[in-house]
Amino acid sequence: MANQPQKRKISFSGIQASGDIHLGNYLGAIKNWVALQEQYSGVYSIVDMHAITVRQDPKSLRDNTLRAYALMIACGIDLNKSIFFIQSHVPAHAELAWALGCYTPFGELGRMTQFKDKSAKGEDNINAGLFTYPILMASDILLYDADVVPVGEDQKQHLELSRNIALRVNGIYGNVFKVPEAFIPKVGGRIMSLADPTKKMAKSDDNPKAAIALLDTKDVIMKKFKSAVTDSEAEIVYREGKDGINNLLTIYSIVTGKDIPAAEKEFSGMGYGVFKPAVGEAVADFLAPIQKRFDELYGDKAQLEQIYRENAQKAAEESGKTLRRVYDKIGFVPR
């Protein structure tokens, strides 16, 4: 009997559609998702249900979701290798989240750093969804028997909660869930703000110069890099204490494929007035084919709708297998 081809392991990731997807999202996460498709079967999602823990304008949420969906495909999500769906189109996510919530101690959720940070700021919308959304995140991951989950340092705690929930349910009912591992990229994991290089580049930053949106025009990109915060040393080297230059060298290295020593050598003896526009040019050139592909996808709404409906069906089929397994173990009557 011929050897059966080995089943590829599964990678799961999701991204919110609130705000503009920026260069930090791409270099720190999406770029790795694209690369992982060569080794893993990808399951990727626009997690619009997570987005509503913060009040959203309905029209903006719909528009942002569709734009993010088209943009992710433009960035390299390969629909022949991966399932890519909109979270709210697959009811199993909310269904499993309820079940998992019944196996998650209140204290574990209370220790989640992001919830504590947001609560401490005294925000006027500290809702139950904000408290329990790590359970929905666990549902997202566990539904697809994910082997690995690419995460940034700020999401490691949520993945650990997912692992704890899986192990707890497995301890009660036997082999129900696959316990996922974290995948943390070594390079470009944290792209910092252009306005304050001690902080991570973020969608929520109030300073419009802090982040490079993937759909920014070349003129906007150049202006943002020219105004990027650096230091007074005028030396283009990567070393401790030079947060702004370190960040720009990291960005330049990733978008050009040159290592940082090569970039340092390229700009040796030059000033920041030369270096910062050069980084802007490199980023604009890097993003140009992504923007062109986005325009093609987003300009054909009928095709885009067909793609996300087909992928929602694929995701529903895969997640349904897990949900039925969980419901059987818990003791629910079969549908």
mmCIF file of C-alpha atoms in Angstrom:
data_model
loop_
_atom_site.group_PDB
_atom_site.id
_atom_site.type_symbol
_atom_site.label_atom_id
_atom_site.label_comp_id
_atom_site.label_asym_id
_atom_site.label_seq_id
_atom_site.Cartn_x
_atom_site.Cartn_y
_atom_site.Cartn_z
ATOM 1 C CA MET A 1 0.000 0.000 0.000
ATOM 2 C CA ALA A 2 1.427 3.379 -0.979
ATOM 3 C CA ASN A 3 2.285 5.808 1.795
ATOM 4 C CA GLN A 4 -0.430 8.363 2.393
ATOM 5 C CA PRO A 5 0.724 11.986 2.025
ATOM 6 C CA GLN A 6 1.299 13.515 5.448
ATOM 7 C CA LYS A 7 -1.426 15.960 6.446
ATOM 8 C CA ARG A 8 -0.129 19.488 6.784
ATOM 9 C CA LYS A 9 -0.281 21.133 10.182
ATOM 10 C CA ILE A 10 -2.655 24.056 10.664
ATOM 11 C CA SER A 11 -1.903 27.705 11.430
ATOM 12 C CA PHE A 12 -4.657 30.073 12.628
ATOM 13 C CA SER A 13 -4.601 33.871 12.768
ATOM 14 C CA GLY A 14 -7.146 36.664 12.894
ATOM 15 C CA ILE A 15 -7.030 40.430 12.471
ATOM 16 C CA GLN A 16 -9.540 43.118 13.401
ATOM 17 C CA ALA A 17 -10.998 45.347 10.715
ATOM 18 C CA SER A 18 -11.279 48.435 12.926
ATOM 19 C CA GLY A 19 -8.916 51.166 11.754
ATOM 20 C CA ASP A 20 -6.400 51.038 8.922
ATOM 21 C CA ILE A 21 -4.162 47.977 8.650
ATOM 22 C CA HIS A 22 -0.666 49.410 8.888
ATOM 23 C CA LEU A 23 2.946 48.561 8.157
ATOM 24 C CA GLY A 24 3.460 47.217 11.686
ATOM 25 C CA ASN A 25 0.592 44.754 11.191
ATOM 26 C CA TYR A 26 2.113 43.622 7.908
ATOM 27 C CA LEU A 27 5.783 43.333 8.905
ATOM 28 C CA GLY A 28 5.053 41.995 12.379
ATOM 29 C CA ALA A 29 2.262 39.561 11.508
ATOM 30 C CA ILE A 30 0.743 39.341 8.024
ATOM 31 C CA LYS A 31 4.091 38.803 6.282
ATOM 32 C CA ASN A 32 4.634 35.776 8.504
ATOM 33 C CA TRP A 33 1.122 34.455 7.833
ATOM 34 C CA VAL A 34 1.870 34.551 4.122
ATOM 35 C CA ALA A 35 5.190 32.743 4.610
ATOM 36 C CA LEU A 36 3.615 30.104 6.853
ATOM 37 C CA GLN A 37 1.307 29.045 4.011
ATOM 38 C CA GLU A 38 4.280 27.244 2.459
ATOM 39 C CA GLN A 39 4.531 24.968 5.493
ATOM 40 C CA TYR A 40 1.059 24.990 7.064
ATOM 41 C CA SER A 41 -2.573 24.905 5.988
ATOM 42 C CA GLY A 42 -3.662 28.427 6.855
ATOM 43 C CA VAL A 43 -6.948 29.406 8.480
ATOM 44 C CA TYR A 44 -7.280 33.183 8.563
ATOM 45 C CA SER A 45 -10.111 35.451 9.634
ATOM 46 C CA ILE A 46 -11.239 39.058 9.745
ATOM 47 C CA VAL A 47 -12.435 38.992 13.359
ATOM 48 C CA ASP A 48 -15.269 41.501 13.153
ATOM 49 C CA MET A 49 -16.964 40.070 16.256
ATOM 50 C CA HIS A 50 -13.929 41.062 18.330
ATOM 51 C CA ALA A 51 -14.116 44.584 16.924
ATOM 52 C CA ILE A 52 -17.448 45.413 18.593
ATOM 53 C CA THR A 53 -16.019 45.321 22.135
ATOM 54 C CA VAL A 54 -15.415 48.974 21.205
ATOM 55 C CA ARG A 55 -18.336 50.971 19.785
ATOM 56 C CA GLN A 56 -18.286 50.903 15.992
ATOM 57 C CA ASP A 57 -20.154 52.905 13.389
ATOM 58 C CA PRO A 58 -22.074 50.178 11.488
ATOM 59 C CA LYS A 59 -21.314 51.506 8.023
ATOM 60 C CA SER A 60 -17.636 51.986 8.851
ATOM 61 C CA LEU A 61 -17.394 48.472 10.280
ATOM 62 C CA ARG A 62 -18.901 46.962 7.116
ATOM 63 C CA ASP A 63 -16.624 49.028 4.874
ATOM 64 C CA ASN A 64 -13.529 48.336 6.959
ATOM 65 C CA THR A 65 -14.287 44.610 6.991
ATOM 66 C CA LEU A 66 -14.530 44.401 3.208
ATOM 67 C CA ARG A 67 -11.456 46.586 2.725
ATOM 68 C CA ALA A 68 -9.462 44.476 5.166
ATOM 69 C CA TYR A 69 -10.622 41.290 3.472
ATOM 70 C CA ALA A 70 -9.487 42.511 0.040
ATOM 71 C CA LEU A 71 -6.256 43.916 1.475
ATOM 72 C CA MET A 72 -5.276 40.654 3.150
ATOM 73 C CA ILE A 73 -5.644 38.791 -0.136
ATOM 74 C CA ALA A 74 -3.597 41.530 -1.815
ATOM 75 C CA CYS A 75 -0.915 40.988 0.841
ATOM 76 C CA GLY A 76 -0.567 37.355 -0.192
ATOM 77 C CA ILE A 77 -3.198 35.212 1.534
ATOM 78 C CA ASP A 78 -3.452 32.386 -1.027
ATOM 79 C CA LEU A 79 -6.999 31.067 -1.321
ATOM 80 C CA ASN A 80 -5.657 27.845 -2.850
ATOM 81 C CA LYS A 81 -3.655 27.147 0.303
ATOM 82 C CA SER A 82 -5.708 28.780 3.038
ATOM 83 C CA ILE A 83 -9.256 29.302 4.239
ATOM 84 C CA PHE A 84 -9.918 33.017 4.732
ATOM 85 C CA PHE A 85 -13.294 34.076 6.127
ATOM 86 C CA ILE A 86 -15.194 36.770 7.983
ATOM 87 C CA GLN A 87 -15.708 35.658 11.587
ATOM 88 C CA SER A 88 -19.366 36.673 11.959
ATOM 89 C CA HIS A 89 -20.231 34.528 8.912
ATOM 90 C CA VAL A 90 -19.358 31.344 10.840
ATOM 91 C CA PRO A 91 -21.779 30.864 13.782
ATOM 92 C CA ALA A 92 -19.668 28.122 15.387
ATOM 93 C CA HIS A 93 -17.317 30.798 16.785
ATOM 94 C CA ALA A 94 -19.983 32.319 19.018
ATOM 95 C CA GLU A 95 -21.456 28.910 19.868
ATOM 96 C CA LEU A 96 -18.184 27.406 21.042
ATOM 97 C CA ALA A 97 -17.293 30.603 22.914
ATOM 98 C CA TRP A 98 -20.376 30.135 25.112
ATOM 99 C CA ALA A 99 -19.445 26.554 25.894
ATOM 100 C CA LEU A 100 -15.813 27.440 26.635
ATOM 101 C CA GLY A 101 -16.953 30.278 28.895
ATOM 102 C CA CYS A 102 -18.501 27.675 31.144
ATOM 103 C CA TYR A 103 -15.055 26.096 31.578
ATOM 104 C CA THR A 104 -13.128 29.332 32.192
ATOM 105 C CA PRO A 105 -12.712 30.598 35.762
ATOM 106 C CA PHE A 106 -13.625 34.239 36.344
ATOM 107 C CA GLY A 107 -10.241 34.854 37.951
ATOM 108 C CA GLU A 108 -8.335 33.824 34.829
ATOM 109 C CA LEU A 109 -10.134 36.453 32.768
ATOM 110 C CA GLY A 110 -9.592 39.068 35.456
ATOM 111 C CA ARG A 111 -5.842 38.574 35.158
ATOM 112 C CA MET A 112 -5.773 39.411 31.464
ATOM 113 C CA THR A 113 -3.392 42.359 31.124
ATOM 114 C CA GLN A 114 -5.249 44.139 28.314
ATOM 115 C CA PHE A 115 -8.530 44.107 30.235
ATOM 116 C CA LYS A 116 -6.833 45.429 33.378
ATOM 117 C CA ASP A 117 -5.080 48.169 31.411
ATOM 118 C CA LYS A 118 -8.260 49.333 29.693
ATOM 119 C CA SER A 119 -10.259 49.195 32.922
ATOM 120 C CA ALA A 120 -7.606 51.224 34.746
ATOM 121 C CA LYS A 121 -7.884 53.966 32.120
ATOM 122 C CA GLY A 122 -11.473 54.461 33.200
ATOM 123 C CA GLU A 123 -12.946 53.990 29.745
ATOM 124 C CA ASP A 124 -16.705 54.548 29.588
ATOM 125 C CA ASN A 125 -17.467 51.256 27.865
ATOM 126 C CA ILE A 126 -16.003 48.488 30.022
ATOM 127 C CA ASN A 127 -18.469 45.878 28.777
ATOM 128 C CA ALA A 128 -18.800 42.136 29.334
ATOM 129 C CA GLY A 129 -17.538 41.448 25.814
ATOM 130 C CA LEU A 130 -14.266 43.214 26.588
ATOM 131 C CA PHE A 131 -13.900 40.949 29.623
ATOM 132 C CA THR A 132 -14.775 37.690 27.851
ATOM 133 C CA TYR A 133 -13.310 38.235 24.380
ATOM 134 C CA PRO A 134 -10.244 36.069 25.195
ATOM 135 C CA ILE A 135 -12.730 33.173 25.320
ATOM 136 C CA LEU A 136 -13.944 34.041 21.819
ATOM 137 C CA MET A 137 -10.288 34.131 20.769
ATOM 138 C CA ALA A 138 -9.842 30.640 22.236
ATOM 139 C CA SER A 139 -12.895 29.517 20.271
ATOM 140 C CA ASP A 140 -11.403 30.955 17.068
ATOM 141 C CA ILE A 141 -8.226 28.940 17.554
ATOM 142 C CA LEU A 142 -9.575 25.666 18.931
ATOM 143 C CA LEU A 143 -12.318 25.280 16.307
ATOM 144 C CA TYR A 144 -9.750 24.529 13.605
ATOM 145 C CA ASP A 145 -7.398 22.201 15.513
ATOM 146 C CA ALA A 146 -4.653 24.781 15.058
ATOM 147 C CA ASP A 147 -1.115 23.517 15.640
ATOM 148 C CA VAL A 148 0.457 26.978 15.705
ATOM 149 C CA VAL A 149 -0.775 30.523 16.225
ATOM 150 C CA PRO A 150 1.459 33.388 15.096
ATOM 151 C CA VAL A 151 1.266 35.976 17.885
ATOM 152 C CA GLY A 152 3.025 39.109 19.004
ATOM 153 C CA GLU A 153 4.368 39.444 22.516
ATOM 154 C CA ASP A 154 1.202 41.307 23.555
ATOM 155 C CA GLN A 155 -1.009 38.334 22.633
ATOM 156 C CA LYS A 156 0.994 35.552 24.290
ATOM 157 C CA GLN A 157 -1.157 35.758 27.423
ATOM 158 C CA HIS A 158 -4.353 35.226 25.426
ATOM 159 C CA LEU A 159 -2.887 32.207 23.646
ATOM 160 C CA GLU A 160 -1.848 30.800 27.008
ATOM 161 C CA LEU A 161 -5.458 31.126 28.166
ATOM 162 C CA SER A 162 -6.565 29.224 25.046
ATOM 163 C CA ARG A 163 -4.105 26.466 25.905
ATOM 164 C CA ASN A 164 -5.329 26.361 29.518
ATOM 165 C CA ILE A 165 -8.965 26.056 28.417
ATOM 166 C CA ALA A 166 -8.101 23.274 25.965
ATOM 167 C CA LEU A 167 -6.128 21.362 28.600
ATOM 168 C CA ARG A 168 -8.927 21.801 31.160
ATOM 169 C CA VAL A 169 -11.620 20.476 28.810
ATOM 170 C CA ASN A 170 -9.343 17.623 27.708
ATOM 171 C CA GLY A 171 -8.737 16.757 31.358
ATOM 172 C CA ILE A 172 -12.474 16.394 31.932
ATOM 173 C CA TYR A 173 -13.639 14.742 28.698
ATOM 174 C CA GLY A 174 -10.563 13.193 27.104
ATOM 175 C CA ASN A 175 -8.984 14.164 23.780
ATOM 176 C CA VAL A 176 -11.299 16.977 22.661
ATOM 177 C CA PHE A 177 -8.976 19.789 21.553
ATOM 178 C CA LYS A 178 -5.555 20.048 19.986
ATOM 179 C CA VAL A 179 -3.404 22.269 22.223
ATOM 180 C CA PRO A 180 -1.844 25.010 20.052
ATOM 181 C CA GLU A 181 1.696 26.377 20.217
ATOM 182 C CA ALA A 182 2.788 30.006 19.760
ATOM 183 C CA PHE A 183 4.784 31.070 16.739
ATOM 184 C CA ILE A 184 6.683 34.304 17.436
ATOM 185 C CA PRO A 185 8.766 35.712 14.569
ATOM 186 C CA LYS A 186 12.359 36.609 15.398
ATOM 187 C CA VAL A 187 12.614 39.615 13.073
ATOM 188 C CA GLY A 188 10.161 42.471 12.748
ATOM 189 C CA GLY A 189 7.921 41.243 15.563
ATOM 190 C CA ARG A 190 7.549 44.781 16.903
ATOM 191 C CA ILE A 191 7.493 47.681 14.479
ATOM 192 C CA MET A 192 7.453 50.893 16.471
ATOM 193 C CA SER A 193 5.601 54.187 16.097
ATOM 194 C CA LEU A 194 7.238 56.760 13.820
ATOM 195 C CA ALA A 195 6.123 59.498 16.230
ATOM 196 C CA ASP A 196 7.266 57.761 19.421
ATOM 197 C CA PRO A 197 9.652 54.851 18.743
ATOM 198 C CA THR A 198 9.358 53.629 22.334
ATOM 199 C CA LYS A 199 5.766 52.551 21.554
ATOM 200 C CA LYS A 200 4.498 49.902 19.167
ATOM 201 C CA MET A 201 2.955 51.116 15.905
ATOM 202 C CA ALA A 202 -0.791 50.910 16.560
ATOM 203 C CA LYS A 203 -4.103 51.521 14.798
ATOM 204 C CA SER A 204 -5.380 53.306 17.892
ATOM 205 C CA ASP A 205 -2.636 55.963 17.959
ATOM 206 C CA ASP A 206 -4.135 59.448 17.888
ATOM 207 C CA ASN A 207 -1.125 60.875 16.023
ATOM 208 C CA PRO A 208 -1.729 60.479 12.254
ATOM 209 C CA LYS A 209 2.054 60.527 11.648
ATOM 210 C CA ALA A 210 2.677 57.512 13.898
ATOM 211 C CA ALA A 211 1.743 54.705 11.497
ATOM 212 C CA ILE A 212 2.050 53.915 7.799
ATOM 213 C CA ALA A 213 -1.258 52.537 6.528
ATOM 214 C CA LEU A 214 -0.812 49.926 3.812
ATOM 215 C CA LEU A 215 -3.007 52.021 1.526
ATOM 216 C CA ASP A 216 -1.260 55.350 2.154
ATOM 217 C CA THR A 217 -0.209 57.151 -1.037
ATOM 218 C CA LYS A 218 3.471 57.606 -1.781
ATOM 219 C CA ASP A 219 3.273 61.318 -0.917
ATOM 220 C CA VAL A 220 1.774 60.544 2.481
ATOM 221 C CA ILE A 221 4.352 57.820 3.139
ATOM 222 C CA MET A 222 7.234 60.172 2.289
ATOM 223 C CA LYS A 223 5.891 62.932 4.551
ATOM 224 C CA LYS A 224 5.491 60.522 7.473
ATOM 225 C CA PHE A 225 9.014 59.143 7.172
ATOM 226 C CA LYS A 226 10.535 62.604 6.768
ATOM 227 C CA SER A 227 8.873 63.596 10.052
ATOM 228 C CA ALA A 228 9.811 60.340 11.866
ATOM 229 C CA VAL A 229 11.328 60.890 15.302
ATOM 230 C CA THR A 230 15.026 59.940 15.472
ATOM 231 C CA ASP A 231 17.768 61.491 17.646
ATOM 232 C CA SER A 232 20.429 64.226 17.531
ATOM 233 C CA GLU A 233 23.442 61.994 16.839
ATOM 234 C CA ALA A 234 23.147 61.912 13.017
ATOM 235 C CA GLU A 235 24.709 58.427 12.942
ATOM 236 C CA ILE A 236 22.910 55.593 11.141
ATOM 237 C CA VAL A 237 23.765 52.580 13.298
ATOM 238 C CA TYR A 238 21.687 50.022 15.172
ATOM 239 C CA ARG A 239 22.441 50.186 18.881
ATOM 240 C CA GLU A 240 20.814 50.600 22.270
ATOM 241 C CA GLY A 241 19.368 54.032 22.900
ATOM 242 C CA LYS A 242 18.740 54.824 19.222
ATOM 243 C CA ASP A 243 15.102 53.685 19.173
ATOM 244 C CA GLY A 244 14.044 55.768 16.177
ATOM 245 C CA ILE A 245 16.977 54.764 13.959
ATOM 246 C CA ASN A 246 16.730 51.138 15.089
ATOM 247 C CA ASN A 247 13.090 51.123 14.018
ATOM 248 C CA LEU A 248 13.813 52.677 10.614
ATOM 249 C CA LEU A 249 16.714 50.278 10.007
ATOM 250 C CA THR A 250 14.459 47.343 10.886
ATOM 251 C CA ILE A 251 11.773 48.534 8.475
ATOM 252 C CA TYR A 252 14.313 49.172 5.706
ATOM 253 C CA SER A 253 15.909 45.773 6.252
ATOM 254 C CA ILE A 254 12.618 43.901 5.972
ATOM 255 C CA VAL A 255 11.198 45.716 2.934
ATOM 256 C CA THR A 256 14.468 45.559 0.961
ATOM 257 C CA GLY A 257 15.651 42.107 2.080
ATOM 258 C CA LYS A 258 19.020 43.547 3.141
ATOM 259 C CA ASP A 259 20.336 42.713 6.593
ATOM 260 C CA ILE A 260 20.886 45.537 9.074
ATOM 261 C CA PRO A 261 24.730 45.571 8.809
ATOM 262 C CA ALA A 262 24.355 45.978 5.028
ATOM 263 C CA ALA A 263 21.897 48.837 5.550
ATOM 264 C CA GLU A 264 24.249 50.513 8.033
ATOM 265 C CA LYS A 265 27.071 50.263 5.484
ATOM 266 C CA GLU A 266 24.858 51.618 2.677
ATOM 267 C CA PHE A 267 24.107 54.789 4.637
ATOM 268 C CA SER A 268 27.460 55.175 6.372
ATOM 269 C CA GLY A 269 28.489 58.808 6.554
ATOM 270 C CA MET A 270 25.095 60.051 5.371
ATOM 271 C CA GLY A 271 22.709 62.161 7.399
ATOM 272 C CA TYR A 272 19.149 61.507 8.500
ATOM 273 C CA GLY A 273 17.954 63.872 5.754
ATOM 274 C CA VAL A 274 19.085 61.264 3.232
ATOM 275 C CA PHE A 275 18.238 58.151 5.256
ATOM 276 C CA LYS A 276 14.625 58.892 6.176
ATOM 277 C CA PRO A 277 13.427 59.623 2.606
ATOM 278 C CA ALA A 278 15.299 56.522 1.414
ATOM 279 C CA VAL A 279 13.315 54.400 3.870
ATOM 280 C CA GLY A 280 10.116 56.089 2.664
ATOM 281 C CA GLU A 281 10.961 55.333 -0.982
ATOM 282 C CA ALA A 282 11.693 51.693 -0.151
ATOM 283 C CA VAL A 283 8.405 51.302 1.737
ATOM 284 C CA ALA A 284 6.384 52.995 -1.040
ATOM 285 C CA ASP A 285 7.967 50.703 -3.650
ATOM 286 C CA PHE A 286 7.297 47.687 -1.442
ATOM 287 C CA LEU A 287 3.623 48.566 -0.973
ATOM 288 C CA ALA A 288 2.900 49.514 -4.615
ATOM 289 C CA PRO A 289 2.049 45.967 -5.865
ATOM 290 C CA ILE A 290 -0.094 45.322 -2.765
ATOM 291 C CA GLN A 291 -2.046 48.527 -3.430
ATOM 292 C CA LYS A 292 -2.487 47.655 -7.110
ATOM 293 C CA ARG A 293 -3.880 44.201 -6.266
ATOM 294 C CA PHE A 294 -6.167 45.709 -3.606
ATOM 295 C CA ASP A 295 -7.651 48.132 -6.135
ATOM 296 C CA GLU A 296 -8.445 45.216 -8.468
ATOM 297 C CA LEU A 297 -10.122 43.160 -5.730
ATOM 298 C CA TYR A 298 -12.008 45.949 -3.993
ATOM 299 C CA GLY A 299 -13.176 47.331 -7.330
ATOM 300 C CA ASP A 300 -15.058 44.108 -8.107
ATOM 301 C CA LYS A 301 -17.528 43.731 -5.228
ATOM 302 C CA ALA A 302 -19.364 40.807 -6.836
ATOM 303 C CA GLN A 303 -16.205 38.740 -7.085
ATOM 304 C CA LEU A 304 -15.206 39.703 -3.538
ATOM 305 C CA GLU A 305 -18.601 38.590 -2.217
ATOM 306 C CA GLN A 306 -18.300 35.255 -4.007
ATOM 307 C CA ILE A 307 -14.862 34.710 -2.462
ATOM 308 C CA TYR A 308 -15.882 35.454 1.122
ATOM 309 C CA ARG A 309 -19.087 33.403 0.864
ATOM 310 C CA GLU A 310 -17.216 30.370 -0.481
ATOM 311 C CA ASN A 311 -14.607 30.648 2.258
ATOM 312 C CA ALA A 312 -17.236 31.049 4.979
ATOM 313 C CA GLN A 313 -18.756 27.767 3.788
ATOM 314 C CA LYS A 314 -15.371 26.036 3.979
ATOM 315 C CA ALA A 315 -14.790 27.426 7.471
ATOM 316 C CA ALA A 316 -18.283 26.356 8.575
ATOM 317 C CA GLU A 317 -17.609 22.799 7.427
ATOM 318 C CA GLU A 318 -14.296 22.582 9.288
ATOM 319 C CA SER A 319 -15.470 24.314 12.472
ATOM 320 C CA GLY A 320 -18.694 22.284 12.485
ATOM 321 C CA LYS A 321 -16.705 19.080 12.952
ATOM 322 C CA THR A 322 -15.103 20.439 16.113
ATOM 323 C CA LEU A 323 -18.329 21.913 17.457
ATOM 324 C CA ARG A 324 -20.167 18.602 17.022
ATOM 325 C CA ARG A 325 -17.326 16.789 18.817
ATOM 326 C CA VAL A 326 -17.475 19.231 21.732
ATOM 327 C CA TYR A 327 -21.279 19.125 21.966
ATOM 328 C CA ASP A 328 -21.192 15.320 22.018
ATOM 329 C CA LYS A 329 -18.629 15.298 24.837
ATOM 330 C CA ILE A 330 -20.583 17.868 26.871
ATOM 331 C CA GLY A 331 -23.778 15.860 26.497
ATOM 332 C CA PHE A 332 -25.955 17.957 24.182
ATOM 333 C CA VAL A 333 -28.601 16.117 22.166
ATOM 334 C CA PRO A 334 -27.477 15.820 18.505
ATOM 335 C CA ARG A 335 -29.214 18.210 16.085
#
